Short mmCIF file of C-alpha atoms in Angstrom, two decimals:
data_model
loop_
_atom_site.label_atom_id
_atom_site.label_comp_id
_atom_site.label_asym_id
_atom_site.label_seq_id
_atom_site.Cartn_x
_atom_site.Cartn_y
_atom_site.Cartn_z
CA MET A 16 -28.01 9.69 6.12
CA LYS A 17 -26.74 10.11 9.65
CA VAL A 18 -23.60 12.29 9.71
CA GLN A 19 -21.45 13.20 12.87
CA ASP A 20 -19.69 16.50 12.07
CA ILE A 21 -16.37 16.60 13.85
CA LYS A 22 -14.67 20.13 13.55
CA SER A 23 -10.94 20.49 13.72
CA GLN A 24 -9.62 21.43 17.09
CA ILE A 25 -6.17 22.86 16.20
CA ASP A 26 -5.07 26.44 15.56
CA VAL A 27 -2.65 26.05 12.54
CA SER A 28 -0.85 29.26 13.57
CA LYS A 29 0.41 27.74 16.77
CA HIS A 30 2.09 24.80 15.24
CA ASP A 31 5.11 24.42 13.00
CA ILE A 32 6.09 21.77 10.61
CA GLY A 33 7.94 18.72 12.13
CA ILE A 34 6.89 16.12 9.58
CA VAL A 35 7.44 15.85 5.73
CA HIS A 36 5.30 13.30 3.97
CA ILE A 37 6.08 12.13 0.38
CA GLY A 38 2.91 10.72 -1.58
CA LEU A 39 0.06 13.07 -1.17
CA GLY A 40 -2.62 10.51 -2.08
CA ALA A 41 -6.03 9.69 -0.57
CA PHE A 42 -4.49 7.16 1.78
CA HIS A 43 -2.07 9.66 3.39
CA ARG A 44 -4.97 12.20 3.90
CA ALA A 45 -7.34 9.65 5.45
CA HIS A 46 -4.75 7.90 7.67
CA GLN A 47 -1.49 9.53 8.83
CA ALA A 48 -2.95 13.11 8.57
CA VAL A 49 -5.99 12.03 10.71
CA TYR A 50 -3.78 10.62 13.48
CA VAL A 51 -1.54 13.83 13.35
CA GLU A 52 -4.68 15.93 13.65
CA GLN A 53 -5.97 13.97 16.54
CA THR A 54 -2.66 14.13 18.44
CA LEU A 55 -2.04 17.79 17.93
CA ALA A 56 -5.66 18.60 19.30
CA VAL A 57 -4.72 16.70 22.50
CA HIS A 58 -0.92 17.71 23.00
CA GLY A 59 -0.01 20.57 20.57
CA GLY A 60 3.57 20.67 19.54
CA ASP A 61 5.40 21.31 16.38
CA TRP A 62 4.18 18.27 14.28
CA MET A 63 2.32 19.89 11.42
CA ILE A 64 2.74 18.10 8.02
CA ALA A 65 4.30 19.26 4.77
CA SER A 66 3.19 16.91 2.06
CA ALA A 67 4.45 16.41 -1.30
CA ASN A 68 3.61 14.61 -4.75
CA ILE A 69 6.81 13.86 -6.56
CA ARG A 70 5.79 13.45 -10.16
CA SER A 71 2.08 13.25 -10.68
CA ASN A 72 -1.34 14.94 -9.44
CA TYR A 73 -0.14 18.58 -9.52
CA SER A 74 -3.81 19.66 -9.45
CA LEU A 75 -4.29 18.13 -6.13
CA VAL A 76 -1.47 20.34 -4.74
CA GLU A 77 -3.19 23.22 -6.30
CA GLN A 78 -6.39 22.43 -4.78
CA MET A 79 -4.89 21.94 -1.40
CA HIS A 80 -3.24 25.37 -1.69
CA ALA A 81 -6.58 26.88 -2.76
CA ALA A 82 -8.31 25.53 0.32
CA GLN A 83 -5.51 26.74 2.76
CA HIS A 84 -4.76 23.09 3.41
CA CYS A 85 -8.10 22.30 5.14
CA TYR A 86 -10.09 19.31 3.85
CA HIS A 87 -12.59 16.69 4.95
CA VAL A 88 -12.52 13.04 5.42
CA VAL A 89 -15.72 11.20 5.39
CA GLU A 90 -15.58 8.03 7.45
CA TYR A 91 -18.36 5.66 6.38
CA ALA A 92 -19.65 2.77 8.67
CA ASP A 93 -22.21 2.09 6.05
CA THR A 94 -24.48 3.71 3.63
CA SER A 95 -26.49 5.19 6.51
CA HIS A 96 -23.93 6.34 8.98
CA ALA A 97 -20.71 8.49 8.64
CA ASN A 98 -18.30 10.74 10.45
CA LEU A 99 -17.38 14.08 8.65
CA ARG A 100 -13.87 14.84 10.05
CA GLU A 101 -12.24 18.39 9.27
CA ILE A 102 -8.49 18.08 8.91
CA LYS A 103 -6.06 20.93 9.33
CA ALA A 104 -2.97 18.94 10.01
CA ILE A 105 -1.37 19.40 6.72
CA LYS A 106 0.32 22.96 6.71
CA ASN A 107 1.95 23.06 3.35
CA THR A 108 2.10 21.01 0.10
CA PHE A 109 4.71 20.80 -2.68
CA PHE A 110 4.80 19.34 -6.37
CA CYS A 111 8.25 18.08 -7.26
CA GLY A 112 7.66 17.91 -10.95
CA SER A 113 9.30 21.54 -11.22
CA ASP A 114 12.79 22.62 -10.15
CA GLU A 115 11.05 25.11 -7.78
CA GLY A 116 9.02 22.63 -6.25
CA ARG A 117 11.76 20.10 -5.73
CA GLU A 118 14.03 22.88 -4.20
CA ALA A 119 11.19 23.93 -1.78
CA LEU A 120 10.61 20.43 -0.68
CA LEU A 121 14.38 19.70 -0.08
CA ALA A 122 14.62 22.86 1.84
CA GLN A 123 11.70 21.80 4.04
CA MET A 124 13.29 18.27 4.42
CA SER A 125 16.67 19.72 5.41
CA ALA A 126 15.22 22.35 7.84
CA PRO A 127 16.15 21.93 11.47
CA ALA A 128 12.47 21.61 12.48
CA THR A 129 11.89 18.47 10.33
CA LYS A 130 12.20 15.40 12.57
CA ILE A 131 10.36 12.73 10.62
CA VAL A 132 9.83 11.95 6.97
CA THR A 133 6.99 9.58 6.14
CA LEU A 134 6.26 7.80 2.83
CA THR A 135 3.33 6.33 0.90
CA VAL A 136 4.80 5.77 -2.47
CA THR A 137 3.49 2.26 -3.10
CA GLU A 138 5.80 -0.82 -3.46
CA LYS A 139 7.08 0.44 -6.82
CA GLY A 140 8.33 3.75 -5.35
CA TYR A 141 11.18 1.97 -3.53
CA TYR A 142 12.57 0.51 -6.80
CA LEU A 143 13.27 -2.80 -4.99
CA SER A 144 13.04 -6.21 -6.81
CA PRO A 145 9.87 -7.71 -5.31
CA SER A 146 11.52 -11.28 -5.06
CA THR A 147 15.14 -10.41 -3.96
CA GLY A 148 14.81 -6.98 -2.44
CA GLU A 149 17.70 -5.48 -4.46
CA LEU A 150 17.70 -2.00 -5.66
CA LEU A 151 16.80 -1.92 -9.44
CA LEU A 152 19.77 0.09 -10.57
CA ASP A 153 18.71 -0.16 -14.25
CA ALA A 154 15.38 1.74 -13.60
CA PRO A 155 15.37 4.97 -15.50
CA GLU A 156 14.57 7.05 -12.44
CA ILE A 157 17.40 5.61 -10.51
CA GLN A 158 19.78 6.06 -13.32
CA HIS A 159 18.61 9.67 -13.16
CA ASP A 160 19.21 10.17 -9.41
CA MET A 161 22.67 8.26 -9.77
CA ALA A 162 23.86 10.71 -12.39
CA SER A 163 22.21 13.90 -11.01
CA PRO A 164 21.90 13.32 -7.13
CA SER A 165 21.49 16.94 -6.36
CA GLN A 166 18.17 17.04 -8.65
CA PRO A 167 16.49 13.85 -7.40
CA LYS A 168 13.43 12.50 -9.04
CA THR A 169 12.60 9.67 -6.62
CA ALA A 170 11.63 9.51 -2.79
CA LEU A 171 14.99 7.66 -2.17
CA GLY A 172 16.84 10.47 -3.97
CA LEU A 173 15.20 13.24 -2.11
CA ILE A 174 15.84 11.45 1.24
CA LEU A 175 19.51 11.18 0.25
CA GLU A 176 20.05 14.73 -0.85
CA SER A 177 18.31 16.30 2.22
CA LEU A 178 20.30 14.05 4.62
CA LYS A 179 23.47 15.15 2.74
CA GLN A 180 22.16 18.82 3.17
CA ARG A 181 21.49 18.15 6.85
CA ARG A 182 24.84 16.58 7.46
CA ALA A 183 26.57 19.35 5.93
CA LYS A 184 24.79 21.94 8.14
CA GLY A 185 25.61 19.95 11.25
CA LEU A 186 21.96 18.90 11.92
CA ALA A 187 20.88 15.58 13.23
CA ALA A 188 19.34 13.07 10.78
CA PHE A 189 15.36 12.79 10.62
CA THR A 190 13.68 9.46 11.07
CA VAL A 191 12.29 7.82 7.88
CA LEU A 192 8.92 6.13 8.51
CA SER A 193 7.58 3.98 5.65
CA CYS A 194 3.62 3.69 5.70
CA ASP A 195 3.59 1.44 2.56
CA ASN A 196 1.97 -2.08 2.48
CA MET A 197 5.09 -4.07 2.52
CA PRO A 198 6.60 -6.49 5.11
CA HIS A 199 9.38 -4.92 7.03
CA ASN A 200 8.74 -1.53 5.15
CA GLY A 201 11.40 0.29 7.21
CA ALA A 202 14.07 -2.30 6.61
CA ARG A 203 13.13 -2.27 2.91
CA ALA A 204 13.25 1.63 2.79
CA LYS A 205 16.61 1.55 4.61
CA GLY A 206 17.86 -0.96 2.12
CA ALA A 207 16.90 1.02 -0.88
CA VAL A 208 18.25 4.29 0.54
CA VAL A 209 21.58 2.91 1.56
CA ALA A 210 21.85 1.01 -1.71
CA LEU A 211 21.46 4.20 -3.81
CA ALA A 212 23.76 6.06 -1.38
CA LYS A 213 26.64 3.34 -2.07
CA THR A 214 26.45 4.30 -5.79
CA GLN A 215 27.51 7.86 -4.91
CA ASP A 216 29.59 7.67 -1.69
CA ASP A 217 30.43 4.64 0.38
CA GLU A 218 31.27 6.57 3.42
CA PHE A 219 28.06 8.57 3.41
CA ALA A 220 26.14 5.23 3.03
CA GLN A 221 27.80 4.08 6.18
CA TRP A 222 26.77 7.25 8.05
CA ILE A 223 23.15 6.64 6.88
CA GLU A 224 23.41 3.10 8.23
CA SER A 225 24.52 4.27 11.64
CA ASN A 226 22.60 7.41 12.13
CA VAL A 227 19.19 7.22 10.42
CA ALA A 228 16.26 5.28 12.02
CA PHE A 229 13.93 3.47 9.79
CA PRO A 230 11.19 1.94 12.04
CA ASN A 231 8.72 -0.65 10.46
CA SER A 232 5.09 0.17 10.60
CA MET A 233 1.71 -1.48 9.65
CA VAL A 234 -1.04 0.70 8.42
CA ASP A 235 -4.57 -0.33 8.08
CA ARG A 236 -7.62 1.61 6.70
CA ILE A 237 -9.49 0.89 3.42
CA VAL A 238 -9.48 4.00 1.48
CA PRO A 239 -10.55 3.84 -2.25
CA ALA A 240 -9.04 6.15 -4.79
CA VAL A 241 -11.52 9.09 -5.13
CA SER A 242 -13.65 9.10 -8.21
CA GLU A 243 -16.19 11.73 -9.41
CA GLN A 244 -18.82 9.30 -8.29
CA ASP A 245 -17.40 9.33 -4.83
CA LEU A 246 -17.30 13.23 -4.79
CA ALA A 247 -20.88 13.21 -5.90
CA MET A 248 -21.78 10.77 -3.09
CA ILE A 249 -20.06 12.87 -0.46
CA LYS A 250 -21.77 15.93 -1.71
CA ALA A 251 -25.20 14.19 -1.54
CA ASP A 252 -24.46 12.73 1.92
CA THR A 253 -22.74 15.75 3.65
CA GLY A 254 -23.12 18.92 1.46
CA ILE A 255 -19.18 18.97 1.11
CA THR A 256 -18.27 19.96 -2.40
CA GLU A 257 -14.42 20.32 -2.11
CA PRO A 258 -12.27 18.17 -4.72
CA THR A 259 -9.91 17.40 -1.97
CA ALA A 260 -12.41 15.39 0.15
CA VAL A 261 -11.55 11.63 0.77
CA LYS A 262 -13.87 8.76 1.83
CA CYS A 263 -12.84 5.71 3.78
CA GLU A 264 -14.13 3.19 6.30
CA GLN A 265 -14.54 3.97 10.09
CA PHE A 266 -11.87 1.40 10.91
CA SER A 267 -8.25 2.36 11.31
CA GLN A 268 -5.07 1.14 12.76
CA TRP A 269 -1.47 2.00 12.87
CA VAL A 270 1.25 0.01 14.49
CA ILE A 271 4.66 1.66 14.65
CA GLU A 272 8.08 0.42 16.05
CA ASP A 273 9.18 3.00 18.56
CA ASN A 274 12.54 4.11 17.32
CA PHE A 275 12.55 7.95 16.83
CA PRO A 276 16.03 9.35 18.00
CA ALA A 277 14.99 12.94 16.98
CA GLY A 278 11.60 12.70 18.85
CA ARG A 279 7.98 12.05 17.68
CA PRO A 280 4.34 13.07 18.15
CA GLN A 281 2.57 11.36 21.17
CA TRP A 282 0.63 9.31 18.74
CA GLU A 283 -0.54 6.88 21.40
CA SER A 284 -3.27 9.26 22.42
CA ALA A 285 -4.79 8.92 19.00
CA GLY A 286 -4.76 5.25 19.21
CA VAL A 287 -1.51 4.34 17.47
CA GLN A 288 0.17 1.12 18.92
CA MET A 289 3.87 1.82 19.56
CA VAL A 290 5.51 -1.45 19.76
CA ALA A 291 9.10 -2.96 19.83
CA ASP A 292 8.46 -5.18 16.77
CA VAL A 293 5.83 -4.86 14.15
CA SER A 294 6.50 -7.82 12.14
CA SER A 295 3.83 -10.20 13.34
CA TYR A 296 1.05 -7.59 12.85
CA GLU A 297 2.19 -6.80 9.27
CA MET A 298 2.36 -10.36 8.22
CA MET A 299 -1.12 -11.00 9.52
CA LYS A 300 -2.49 -7.98 7.82
CA LEU A 301 -0.61 -8.39 4.57
CA ARG A 302 -1.62 -12.05 4.19
CA MET A 303 -5.14 -11.94 5.43
CA LEU A 304 -6.59 -8.43 4.48
CA ASN A 305 -4.23 -7.58 1.42
CA GLY A 306 -4.14 -11.25 0.24
CA SER A 307 -7.89 -11.52 0.19
CA HIS A 308 -8.22 -8.18 -1.57
CA SER A 309 -5.89 -9.59 -4.25
CA LEU A 310 -7.98 -12.76 -4.60
CA LEU A 311 -11.12 -10.51 -5.13
CA ALA A 312 -9.45 -8.23 -7.49
CA TYR A 313 -8.45 -11.06 -9.97
CA LEU A 314 -10.92 -13.69 -9.40
CA GLY A 315 -13.92 -11.15 -8.68
CA SER A 316 -13.10 -9.20 -11.85
CA ILE A 317 -13.04 -12.57 -13.84
CA ALA A 318 -16.56 -13.20 -12.43
CA GLY A 319 -17.68 -9.78 -13.76
CA LEU A 320 -17.88 -8.10 -10.59
CA LYS A 321 -16.92 -4.40 -10.02
CA THR A 322 -16.23 -3.71 -6.20
CA VAL A 323 -15.25 -5.62 -3.12
CA ALA A 324 -18.77 -5.14 -1.70
CA ASP A 325 -20.33 -6.53 -4.78
CA ALA A 326 -18.19 -9.64 -4.46
CA MET A 327 -19.07 -10.11 -0.84
CA GLN A 328 -22.74 -10.38 -1.63
CA ASP A 329 -21.94 -13.87 -3.19
CA LYS A 330 -21.96 -16.49 -0.63
CA LYS A 331 -19.56 -18.75 -2.44
CA ILE A 332 -16.92 -16.06 -2.69
CA ARG A 333 -17.32 -15.19 0.97
CA ALA A 334 -17.05 -18.75 1.94
CA PHE A 335 -13.80 -19.12 -0.41
CA LEU A 336 -12.28 -15.90 1.37
CA GLU A 337 -12.93 -17.49 4.82
CA HIS A 338 -11.21 -20.72 3.69
CA TYR A 339 -8.25 -18.90 2.45
CA MET A 340 -7.72 -17.01 5.71
CA MET A 341 -8.43 -19.61 8.22
CA GLN A 342 -6.94 -22.74 6.10
CA GLU A 343 -3.88 -21.19 4.05
CA VAL A 344 -3.00 -18.07 5.86
CA ALA A 345 -3.54 -19.10 9.59
CA PRO A 346 -0.94 -21.89 9.44
CA THR A 347 1.68 -19.42 8.43
CA LEU A 348 1.05 -16.97 11.38
CA PRO A 349 2.10 -19.26 14.52
CA SER A 350 2.51 -16.19 16.82
CA PHE A 351 -1.31 -15.51 17.01
CA ASP A 352 -3.76 -17.47 18.82
CA PRO A 353 -6.34 -19.32 16.55
CA THR A 354 -9.24 -17.51 18.23
CA GLU A 355 -7.52 -14.04 17.57
CA LEU A 356 -7.18 -14.93 13.75
CA SER A 357 -10.60 -16.12 13.56
CA THR A 358 -11.91 -12.83 15.14
CA TYR A 359 -9.68 -10.94 12.69
CA CYS A 360 -11.07 -12.88 9.81
CA GLN A 361 -14.60 -12.20 10.80
CA GLN A 362 -13.86 -8.50 11.18
CA LEU A 363 -12.32 -8.42 7.66
CA LEU A 364 -15.21 -10.14 6.27
CA ALA A 365 -17.48 -7.46 7.75
CA ARG A 366 -15.40 -4.56 6.56
CA PHE A 367 -15.30 -6.07 2.98
CA GLU A 368 -19.19 -5.91 3.11
CA ASN A 369 -19.13 -2.03 3.71
CA ASP A 370 -21.33 -1.08 0.68
CA SER A 371 -20.61 2.75 1.00
CA LEU A 372 -16.89 2.58 -0.15
CA GLN A 373 -17.21 1.28 -3.81
CA HIS A 374 -13.74 -0.13 -3.55
CA GLN A 375 -12.95 -0.84 -7.24
CA LEU A 376 -11.33 -4.27 -7.86
CA LYS A 377 -9.64 -2.86 -10.89
CA GLN A 378 -7.73 -0.46 -8.60
CA ILE A 379 -6.70 -3.31 -6.34
CA ALA A 380 -5.54 -5.39 -9.37
CA MET A 381 -2.91 -2.82 -10.44
CA ASP A 382 0.82 -3.37 -9.78
CA GLY A 383 0.25 -7.14 -9.33
CA SER A 384 3.89 -8.13 -9.83
CA GLN A 385 4.93 -5.80 -6.90
CA LYS A 386 2.13 -7.09 -4.47
CA LEU A 387 1.91 -10.88 -4.97
CA PRO A 388 5.31 -11.80 -3.40
CA GLN A 389 4.35 -10.58 0.01
CA ARG A 390 0.52 -11.18 -0.16
CA TRP A 391 0.64 -14.83 -1.42
CA LEU A 392 3.90 -16.19 -2.55
CA SER A 393 5.88 -15.94 0.60
CA GLY A 394 3.02 -17.82 2.36
CA LEU A 395 2.64 -20.39 -0.31
CA THR A 396 6.51 -21.08 -0.01
CA GLU A 397 5.99 -21.55 3.77
CA LEU A 398 3.07 -23.95 3.21
CA GLN A 399 4.92 -26.06 0.60
CA ALA A 400 7.67 -26.38 2.91
CA LYS A 401 5.28 -27.85 5.56
CA THR A 402 3.67 -30.13 2.77
CA LEU A 403 0.36 -28.11 3.14
CA ALA A 404 -1.91 -27.70 0.28
CA ALA A 405 -2.87 -24.03 -0.80
CA PRO A 406 -5.31 -24.37 -3.53
CA GLY A 407 -6.90 -20.99 -2.83
CA ILE A 408 -3.56 -19.22 -3.36
CA GLU A 409 -3.03 -21.33 -6.49
CA LEU A 410 -6.31 -20.16 -7.84
CA GLY A 411 -5.47 -16.74 -7.26
CA ILE A 412 -2.16 -16.93 -9.12
CA ALA A 413 -4.02 -18.50 -12.15
CA GLY A 414 -6.54 -15.58 -11.67
CA TRP A 415 -3.59 -13.07 -12.00
CA MET A 416 -2.40 -14.94 -15.04
CA ALA A 417 -5.95 -14.89 -16.67
CA PHE A 418 -6.16 -11.22 -15.83
CA LEU A 419 -2.90 -10.57 -17.62
CA CYS A 420 -4.15 -12.38 -20.73
CA ASN A 421 -7.55 -10.40 -20.68
CA ALA A 422 -5.75 -7.16 -20.10
CA GLU A 423 -3.32 -7.75 -22.99
CA GLN A 424 -6.15 -8.83 -25.26
CA ASN A 425 -8.21 -5.85 -24.52
CA GLN A 426 -5.23 -3.40 -24.70
CA GLN A 427 -5.90 -2.39 -21.04
CA SER A 428 -3.02 -0.98 -19.02
CA ILE A 429 -2.24 -2.99 -15.53
CA ASN A 430 -0.25 -0.05 -14.31
CA ASP A 431 2.74 -2.46 -13.48
CA PRO A 432 6.27 -1.80 -13.82
CA LEU A 433 6.68 -5.09 -15.55
CA GLU A 434 3.57 -4.54 -17.88
CA GLY A 435 5.59 -4.51 -21.12
CA VAL A 436 7.52 -7.66 -20.24
CA LEU A 437 4.35 -9.59 -19.06
CA PHE A 438 2.32 -8.53 -22.00
CA GLU A 439 5.08 -9.67 -24.33
CA LEU A 440 5.13 -13.18 -22.74
CA VAL A 441 1.25 -13.30 -22.98
CA THR A 442 1.50 -12.38 -26.76
CA ARG A 443 4.32 -14.82 -27.34
CA TYR A 444 2.81 -17.74 -25.80
CA ARG A 445 -1.11 -17.14 -26.61
CA GLY A 446 -2.64 -20.22 -26.94
CA ASP A 447 0.03 -22.17 -25.18
CA SER A 448 -0.67 -22.06 -21.56
CA VAL A 449 1.95 -24.70 -20.39
CA SER A 450 4.73 -22.25 -21.84
CA LEU A 451 2.96 -19.11 -20.64
CA VAL A 452 2.73 -20.54 -17.02
CA ALA A 453 6.33 -21.78 -17.09
CA SER A 454 7.78 -18.57 -18.40
CA LEU A 455 5.82 -16.38 -15.75
CA LEU A 456 6.89 -18.80 -13.07
CA GLN A 457 10.48 -18.26 -14.23
CA ARG A 458 10.32 -14.61 -13.54
CA ASN A 459 12.69 -14.42 -10.72
CA ASP A 460 11.62 -10.83 -10.03
CA ILE A 461 8.20 -12.18 -9.00
CA PHE A 462 8.28 -15.77 -7.97
CA PRO A 463 10.82 -17.50 -5.70
CA ALA A 464 12.98 -20.20 -7.02
CA ALA A 465 11.16 -22.85 -4.88
CA LEU A 466 8.04 -22.16 -6.89
CA ALA A 467 9.51 -21.79 -10.33
CA THR A 468 10.94 -25.34 -10.32
CA ASN A 469 7.75 -27.07 -8.85
CA GLU A 470 6.45 -29.20 -11.67
CA ALA A 471 3.34 -30.13 -9.77
CA LEU A 472 2.49 -26.65 -9.17
CA LEU A 473 3.02 -25.83 -12.83
CA SER A 474 0.51 -28.54 -13.94
CA ARG A 475 -2.09 -27.24 -11.48
CA LEU A 476 -1.78 -23.61 -12.55
CA VAL A 477 -2.05 -24.62 -16.27
CA HIS A 478 -5.26 -26.48 -15.57
CA LEU A 479 -6.65 -23.75 -13.51
CA LEU A 480 -5.76 -21.04 -16.10
CA ASP A 481 -7.07 -23.19 -18.92
CA ASP A 482 -10.46 -23.40 -16.87
CA LEU A 483 -10.64 -19.66 -16.36
CA LEU A 484 -9.63 -18.83 -19.90
CA ALA A 485 -12.42 -21.18 -21.16
CA GLY A 486 -14.99 -19.54 -18.97
CA VAL A 487 -15.46 -22.08 -16.21
CA LYS A 488 -17.36 -20.23 -13.50
CA VAL A 489 -15.06 -18.72 -10.86
CA GLN A 490 -17.48 -19.52 -8.04
CA SER A 491 -17.67 -23.26 -9.15
CA LEU A 492 -13.83 -23.40 -8.92
CA MET A 493 -13.91 -21.65 -5.39
CA GLU A 494 -16.70 -23.97 -4.20
CA LYS A 495 -14.76 -27.05 -5.09
CA ILE A 496 -11.83 -25.75 -3.11
CA TYR A 497 -13.65 -25.01 0.18
CA GLN A 498 -15.77 -28.13 0.19
CA GLN A 499 -12.75 -30.46 -0.27
CA ALA A 500 -11.09 -28.79 2.74
#
């Protein structure tokens, strides 16, 4: 194993905290924190990060404290080459599961030095209906934050309460930067925060709309959840034994709309693309990369495969993904030249083949109801409006439905906010695939109305679901699609 050791170049004592991050997961530590680390090394400044977990993984916060917030990111090119990067950009960590932790985080968010609040809380952390974008006012956590706004449990509530405190102190608002995989993530974050504010104080909601910037951003780096197997691999390859280590691919991209009234780090020096409008980049990435990942997650799992790299060893699966990206996604991305899309497609296929990541398909499969609208369904609606076929996406939807059936039968959680509802439908219509598909399509919190009322689509999905549940080989269904194209 050839490992390039990259030591941190920053003196932590010389930089104060300027960024608060909510969602101290592997992705944050391998993406935003790495960019901030590189920016501080070149330009300095008070842009260190304070990171927080809201409700889960207290042990990670403890481990970060024990390590004095220094950890390593292992960036694998393949199983023979990696960079070992030391990271010191995170200066403090909080856990909000206790009153003390929540108060400490709110104090940091409302401190004069805090200029930016970044988020990686996944789609469900915004409490928005995937299909309508409306705030889910009935969600228990949102109900709690409406009733007890000074003791928030959600990222939205924390942002509101800290903005309220800043305003009372006469401090300028911070910028809220979503780093989650959603189209228009900044606009959605703003919509969620403002909607929650309106339940408390209409005038305050208007102040937020006028004074708080919510730039959109697009993030891209494959960072699997860290397993015990990963930690053993990192130890074998690098000698690093810390529980806070993260592994990822070497590729990394961050595109951000340049709207930071309170100031920002000079991220460009670390390779961040600061742009006026991020929408075309995020659409390309969501539909091509994330959409392909979801196809692999459901169809690959049904085929008995465990990881992305395992699935990519199968020539039929690889050809199917290429068909999906170039025949079903490319027509929905008119702002890109076909050669650009072809190049990006080939880059993605090569990244998916990286056998060092062990990216688990079951991890990607979680939260499907929250992911499918932006990864597949918005594109499918566009294709149908143009009377273009999308057999690959339709096979993916049938794969998701089969995944629900298998998970319910095996009593395996799908870690989805709609798990109870979806499993209830599967139980009710077991053996009646027409009613099951129809009832799932009628879920207007997942599927757009244009799809729910499409009888031809319903018929095709029923046939595909029946084939999958009957054990027809996934690769045969894929081959049929790309050979007929």
